[in-house]
CSV table of N, CA and C in Angstrom, one decimal:
chain,number,residue,atom,x,y,z
A,157,UNK,N,-13.2,4.4,-6.0
A,157,UNK,CA,-13.0,4.0,-4.6
A,157,UNK,C,-13.4,5.1,-3.7
A,158,UNK,N,-13.1,6.3,-4.1
A,158,UNK,CA,-13.4,7.4,-3.2
A,158,UNK,C,-14.9,7.6,-3.1
A,159,UNK,N,-15.7,7.2,-4.1
A,159,UNK,CA,-17.1,7.3,-4.1
A,159,UNK,C,-17.8,6.2,-3.2
A,160,UNK,N,-17.1,5.0,-3.1
A,160,UNK,CA,-17.6,3.9,-2.3
A,160,UNK,C,-17.2,4.2,-0.9
A,161,UNK,N,-18.1,4.6,-0.1
A,161,UNK,CA,-17.8,5.0,1.3
A,161,UNK,C,-18.5,4.2,2.3
A,162,UNK,N,-17.8,3.7,3.3
A,162,UNK,CA,-18.5,2.8,4.3
A,162,UNK,C,-19.4,3.6,5.2
A,163,UNK,N,-19.2,4.9,5.3
A,163,UNK,CA,-20.1,5.8,6.1
A,163,UNK,C,-21.5,5.8,5.5
A,164,UNK,N,-21.6,5.7,4.2
A,164,UNK,CA,-22.9,5.8,3.6
A,164,UNK,C,-23.8,4.6,3.9
A,165,UNK,N,-23.2,3.5,4.5
A,165,UNK,CA,-24.0,2.4,5.0
A,165,UNK,C,-24.1,1.3,3.9
A,166,UNK,N,-23.6,1.5,2.7
A,166,UNK,CA,-23.7,0.5,1.7
A,166,UNK,C,-22.4,-0.3,1.7
A,167,UNK,N,-22.2,-1.2,2.6
A,167,UNK,CA,-21.0,-1.9,2.7
A,167,UNK,C,-20.8,-2.9,1.6
A,168,UNK,N,-21.9,-3.4,1.0
A,168,UNK,CA,-21.7,-4.3,-0.1
A,168,UNK,C,-21.1,-3.6,-1.3
A,169,UNK,N,-21.5,-2.3,-1.6
A,169,UNK,CA,-20.9,-1.6,-2.7
A,169,UNK,C,-19.4,-1.3,-2.4
A,170,UNK,N,-19.1,-1.0,-1.2
A,170,UNK,CA,-17.7,-0.8,-0.8
A,170,UNK,C,-16.9,-2.0,-1.0
A,171,UNK,N,-17.4,-3.1,-0.5
A,171,UNK,CA,-16.6,-4.4,-0.7
A,171,UNK,C,-16.4,-4.8,-2.1
A,172,UNK,N,-17.5,-4.7,-2.9
A,172,UNK,CA,-17.4,-5.1,-4.3
A,172,UNK,C,-16.4,-4.1,-5.1
A,173,UNK,N,-16.5,-2.9,-4.8
A,173,UNK,CA,-15.6,-1.9,-5.5
A,173,UNK,C,-14.1,-2.2,-5.2
A,174,UNK,N,-13.8,-2.4,-3.9
A,174,UNK,CA,-12.5,-2.7,-3.5
A,174,UNK,C,-12.0,-4.0,-4.1
A,175,UNK,N,-12.8,-5.0,-4.1
A,175,UNK,CA,-12.4,-6.3,-4.6
A,175,UNK,C,-12.1,-6.2,-6.1
A,176,UNK,N,-13.0,-5.5,-6.9
A,176,UNK,CA,-12.8,-5.3,-8.3
A,176,UNK,C,-11.5,-4.6,-8.6
A,177,UNK,N,-11.3,-3.5,-7.9
A,177,UNK,CA,-10.1,-2.7,-8.1
A,177,UNK,C,-8.8,-3.5,-7.8
A,178,UNK,N,-8.9,-4.3,-6.6
A,178,UNK,CA,-7.7,-5.1,-6.2
A,178,UNK,C,-7.4,-6.1,-7.3
A,179,UNK,N,-8.4,-6.6,-8.0
A,179,UNK,CA,-8.1,-7.7,-9.0
A,179,UNK,C,-7.4,-7.1,-10.2
A,180,UNK,N,-7.6,-5.8,-10.4
A,180,UNK,CA,-7.0,-5.1,-11.6
A,180,UNK,C,-5.6,-4.6,-11.3
A,181,UNK,N,-5.2,-4.5,-10.0
A,181,UNK,CA,-3.9,-3.8,-9.7
A,181,UNK,C,-2.7,-4.5,-10.3
A,182,UNK,N,-2.6,-5.9,-10.3
A,182,UNK,CA,-1.4,-6.4,-11.0
A,182,UNK,C,-1.2,-6.0,-12.4
A,183,UNK,N,-2.3,-6.0,-13.2
A,183,UNK,CA,-2.2,-5.6,-14.6
A,183,UNK,C,-1.8,-4.1,-14.7
A,184,UNK,N,-2.4,-3.3,-13.8
A,184,UNK,CA,-2.1,-1.9,-13.8
A,184,UNK,C,-0.7,-1.6,-13.4
A,185,UNK,N,-0.2,-2.4,-12.5
A,185,UNK,CA,1.2,-2.2,-12.0
A,185,UNK,C,2.1,-2.5,-13.2
A,186,UNK,N,1.9,-3.6,-13.9
A,186,UNK,CA,2.7,-3.9,-15.0
A,186,UNK,C,2.7,-2.8,-16.1
A,187,UNK,N,1.5,-2.3,-16.4
A,187,UNK,CA,1.4,-1.2,-17.3
A,187,UNK,C,2.1,0.1,-16.9
A,188,UNK,N,2.0,0.3,-15.6
A,188,UNK,CA,2.7,1.5,-15.0
A,188,UNK,C,4.3,1.3,-15.2
A,189,UNK,N,4.8,0.1,-14.9
A,189,UNK,CA,6.2,-0.1,-15.0
A,189,UNK,C,6.6,0.0,-16.5
A,190,UNK,N,5.8,-0.5,-17.4
A,190,UNK,CA,6.1,-0.4,-18.8
A,190,UNK,C,6.2,1.1,-19.2
A,191,UNK,N,5.2,1.8,-18.7
A,191,UNK,CA,5.2,3.3,-19.0
A,191,UNK,C,6.5,4.0,-18.5
A,192,UNK,N,6.9,3.6,-17.3
A,192,UNK,CA,8.1,4.2,-16.7
A,192,UNK,C,9.3,3.9,-17.6
A,193,UNK,N,9.5,2.6,-18.0
A,193,UNK,CA,10.6,2.2,-18.8
A,193,UNK,C,10.6,2.9,-20.2
A,194,UNK,N,9.4,3.0,-20.7
A,194,UNK,CA,9.2,3.6,-22.0
A,194,UNK,C,9.7,5.1,-22.0
A,195,UNK,N,9.3,5.8,-21.0
A,195,UNK,CA,9.6,7.2,-20.9
A,195,UNK,C,11.1,7.3,-20.6
A,196,UNK,N,11.7,6.5,-19.8
A,196,UNK,CA,13.2,6.5,-19.6
A,196,UNK,C,13.9,6.3,-21.0
A,197,UNK,N,13.4,5.3,-21.8
A,197,UNK,CA,14.0,5.1,-23.1
A,197,UNK,C,14.0,6.3,-23.9
A,198,UNK,N,12.8,7.0,-24.0
A,198,UNK,CA,12.6,8.2,-24.8
A,198,UNK,C,13.5,9.3,-24.3
A,199,UNK,N,13.6,9.4,-22.9
A,199,UNK,CA,14.5,10.4,-22.4
A,199,UNK,C,15.9,10.2,-22.8
A,200,UNK,N,16.4,9.0,-22.8
A,200,UNK,CA,17.8,8.7,-23.1
A,200,UNK,C,18.0,9.0,-24.6
A,201,UNK,N,17.0,8.9,-25.4
A,201,UNK,CA,17.1,9.2,-26.9
A,201,UNK,C,16.8,10.6,-27.2
A,202,UNK,N,16.7,11.4,-26.1
A,202,UNK,CA,16.4,12.9,-26.2
A,202,UNK,C,15.2,13.2,-27.1
A,203,UNK,N,14.2,12.4,-26.9
A,203,UNK,CA,12.9,12.6,-27.6
A,203,UNK,C,12.3,13.9,-27.1
A,204,UNK,N,11.8,14.7,-28.0
A,204,UNK,CA,11.1,15.9,-27.7
A,204,UNK,C,9.6,15.6,-27.4
A,205,UNK,N,9.2,15.7,-26.2
A,205,UNK,CA,7.8,15.3,-25.9
A,205,UNK,C,6.9,16.5,-26.3
A,206,UNK,N,5.6,16.1,-26.7
A,206,UNK,CA,4.7,17.2,-27.0
A,206,UNK,C,4.3,18.0,-25.8
A,207,UNK,N,3.7,19.1,-26.0
A,207,UNK,CA,3.3,20.0,-24.9
A,207,UNK,C,2.2,19.4,-24.0
A,208,UNK,N,1.4,18.5,-24.5
A,208,UNK,CA,0.3,17.9,-23.7
A,208,UNK,C,0.8,16.6,-23.1
A,209,UNK,N,2.1,16.3,-23.1
A,209,UNK,CA,2.6,15.1,-22.5
A,209,UNK,C,2.5,15.2,-21.0
A,210,UNK,N,2.0,14.1,-20.4
A,210,UNK,CA,1.9,14.1,-18.9
A,210,UNK,C,3.2,13.5,-18.4
A,211,UNK,N,4.0,14.3,-17.7
A,211,UNK,CA,5.3,13.8,-17.2
A,211,UNK,C,5.2,12.6,-16.3
A,212,UNK,N,6.2,11.7,-16.3
A,212,UNK,CA,6.1,10.5,-15.5
A,212,UNK,C,6.0,10.8,-14.0
A,213,UNK,N,6.6,11.9,-13.6
A,213,UNK,CA,6.6,12.2,-12.2
A,213,UNK,C,5.1,12.5,-11.7
A,214,UNK,N,4.3,13.1,-12.6
A,214,UNK,CA,2.9,13.3,-12.3
A,214,UNK,C,2.2,11.9,-12.3
A,215,UNK,N,2.4,11.1,-13.2
A,215,UNK,CA,1.8,9.8,-13.3
A,215,UNK,C,2.2,9.0,-12.0
A,216,UNK,N,3.4,9.0,-11.6
A,216,UNK,CA,3.9,8.3,-10.5
A,216,UNK,C,3.2,8.8,-9.2
A,217,UNK,N,3.1,10.1,-9.1
A,217,UNK,CA,2.4,10.7,-8.0
A,217,UNK,C,0.9,10.3,-7.9
A,218,UNK,N,0.3,10.3,-9.1
A,218,UNK,CA,-1.1,9.8,-9.1
A,218,UNK,C,-1.2,8.3,-8.7
A,219,UNK,N,-0.3,7.5,-9.2
A,219,UNK,CA,-0.3,6.1,-8.9
A,219,UNK,C,-0.1,5.9,-7.4
A,220,UNK,N,0.8,6.7,-6.8
A,220,UNK,CA,1.1,6.5,-5.4
A,220,UNK,C,-0.2,6.9,-4.6
A,221,UNK,N,-0.9,8.0,-5.0
A,221,UNK,CA,-2.1,8.4,-4.3
A,221,UNK,C,-3.2,7.3,-4.5
A,222,UNK,N,-3.3,6.7,-5.6
A,222,UNK,CA,-4.2,5.6,-5.9
A,222,UNK,C,-3.9,4.4,-4.9
A,223,UNK,N,-2.6,4.1,-4.8
A,223,UNK,CA,-2.3,3.0,-4.0
A,223,UNK,C,-2.6,3.2,-2.5
A,224,UNK,N,-2.4,4.5,-2.1
A,224,UNK,CA,-2.7,4.8,-0.7
A,224,UNK,C,-4.2,4.7,-0.4
A,225,UNK,N,-5.0,5.2,-1.4
A,225,UNK,CA,-6.5,5.1,-1.2
A,225,UNK,C,-6.9,3.7,-1.2
A,226,UNK,N,-6.3,2.9,-2.1
A,226,UNK,CA,-6.7,1.5,-2.1
A,226,UNK,C,-6.3,0.8,-0.8
A,227,UNK,N,-5.2,1.1,-0.2
A,227,UNK,CA,-4.8,0.5,1.1
A,227,UNK,C,-5.7,0.9,2.2
A,228,UNK,N,-6.1,2.2,2.2
A,228,UNK,CA,-7.1,2.6,3.2
A,228,UNK,C,-8.4,1.9,3.1
A,229,UNK,N,-8.9,1.8,1.9
A,229,UNK,CA,-10.2,1.1,1.6
A,229,UNK,C,-10.1,-0.4,2.0
A,230,UNK,N,-8.9,-0.9,1.7
A,230,UNK,CA,-8.7,-2.4,2.0
A,230,UNK,C,-8.7,-2.6,3.5
A,231,UNK,N,-8.1,-1.6,4.3
A,231,UNK,CA,-8.2,-1.8,5.7
A,231,UNK,C,-9.6,-1.6,6.2
A,232,UNK,N,-10.4,-0.7,5.7
A,232,UNK,CA,-11.8,-0.6,6.0
A,232,UNK,C,-12.5,-1.9,5.7
A,233,UNK,N,-12.2,-2.4,4.6
A,233,UNK,CA,-12.9,-3.7,4.2
A,233,UNK,C,-12.5,-4.8,5.2
A,234,UNK,N,-11.3,-4.9,5.6
A,234,UNK,CA,-10.9,-5.9,6.6
A,234,UNK,C,-11.7,-5.7,7.9
A,235,UNK,N,-12.0,-4.5,8.3
A,235,UNK,CA,-12.7,-4.2,9.5
A,235,UNK,C,-14.2,-4.4,9.3
A,236,UNK,N,-14.7,-4.1,8.2
A,236,UNK,CA,-16.2,-4.1,8.0
A,236,UNK,C,-16.7,-5.4,7.5
A,237,UNK,N,-15.9,-6.3,6.9
A,237,UNK,CA,-16.3,-7.5,6.3
A,237,UNK,C,-17.0,-8.4,7.4
A,238,UNK,N,-16.4,-8.6,8.5
A,238,UNK,CA,-17.1,-9.4,9.5
A,238,UNK,C,-18.4,-8.9,9.9
A,239,UNK,N,-18.6,-7.5,10.0
A,239,UNK,CA,-19.9,-6.9,10.3
A,239,UNK,C,-20.9,-7.2,9.2
A,240,UNK,N,-20.4,-7.1,8.0
A,240,UNK,CA,-21.3,-7.4,6.8
A,240,UNK,C,-21.8,-8.9,6.9
A,241,UNK,N,-20.8,-9.8,7.1
A,241,UNK,CA,-21.2,-11.2,7.2
A,241,UNK,C,-22.2,-11.5,8.3
A,242,UNK,N,-22.0,-10.9,9.5
A,242,UNK,CA,-23.0,-11.1,10.5
A,242,UNK,C,-24.3,-10.5,10.2
A,243,UNK,N,-24.3,-9.3,9.6
A,243,UNK,CA,-25.6,-8.7,9.1
A,243,UNK,C,-26.3,-9.6,8.2
A,244,UNK,N,-25.6,-10.1,7.2
A,244,UNK,CA,-26.3,-11.0,6.2
A,244,UNK,C,-26.8,-12.3,6.9
A,245,UNK,N,-26.1,-12.8,7.8
A,245,UNK,CA,-26.5,-14.0,8.5
A,245,UNK,C,-27.8,-13.7,9.3
A,246,UNK,N,-27.8,-12.5,10.0
A,246,UNK,CA,-29.0,-12.1,10.7
A,246,UNK,C,-30.2,-12.0,9.8
A,247,UNK,N,-30.0,-11.4,8.7
A,247,UNK,CA,-31.1,-11.2,7.7
A,247,UNK,C,-31.6,-12.5,7.2
A,248,UNK,N,-30.7,-13.5,7.0
A,248,UNK,CA,-31.0,-14.8,6.5
A,248,UNK,C,-31.9,-15.5,7.5
A,249,UNK,N,-31.5,-15.4,8.8
A,249,UNK,CA,-32.3,-16.0,9.9
A,249,UNK,C,-33.7,-15.4,10.0
A,250,UNK,N,-33.8,-14.1,9.8
A,250,UNK,CA,-35.1,-13.5,9.9
A,250,UNK,C,-36.0,-13.9,8.7
A,251,UNK,N,-35.5,-14.2,7.6
A,251,UNK,CA,-36.3,-14.6,6.5
A,251,UNK,C,-36.7,-16.1,6.6
A,252,UNK,N,-36.1,-16.9,7.4
A,252,UNK,CA,-36.4,-18.3,7.5
A,252,UNK,C,-37.7,-18.5,8.4
């Protein structure tokens, strides 16, 4: 999402990237919640996590950052989509 930038002028790429990611969010949210519950269970059982274990707090922070980026890109999409539609209609009229 960070690579798809409306400033670059490629609105189609931005739109497609945001729509693809938005379609995956429900599945990812479910996986994130499962991960949270799993770590809580392991914590309650006093599991000794390996040194390379990524703590849930870090994953939660990354997830929150991802959600913020997605919201910003979605707002840009809402603003840019009418422009893209009008641009495509103009090009279609020119080719006729």
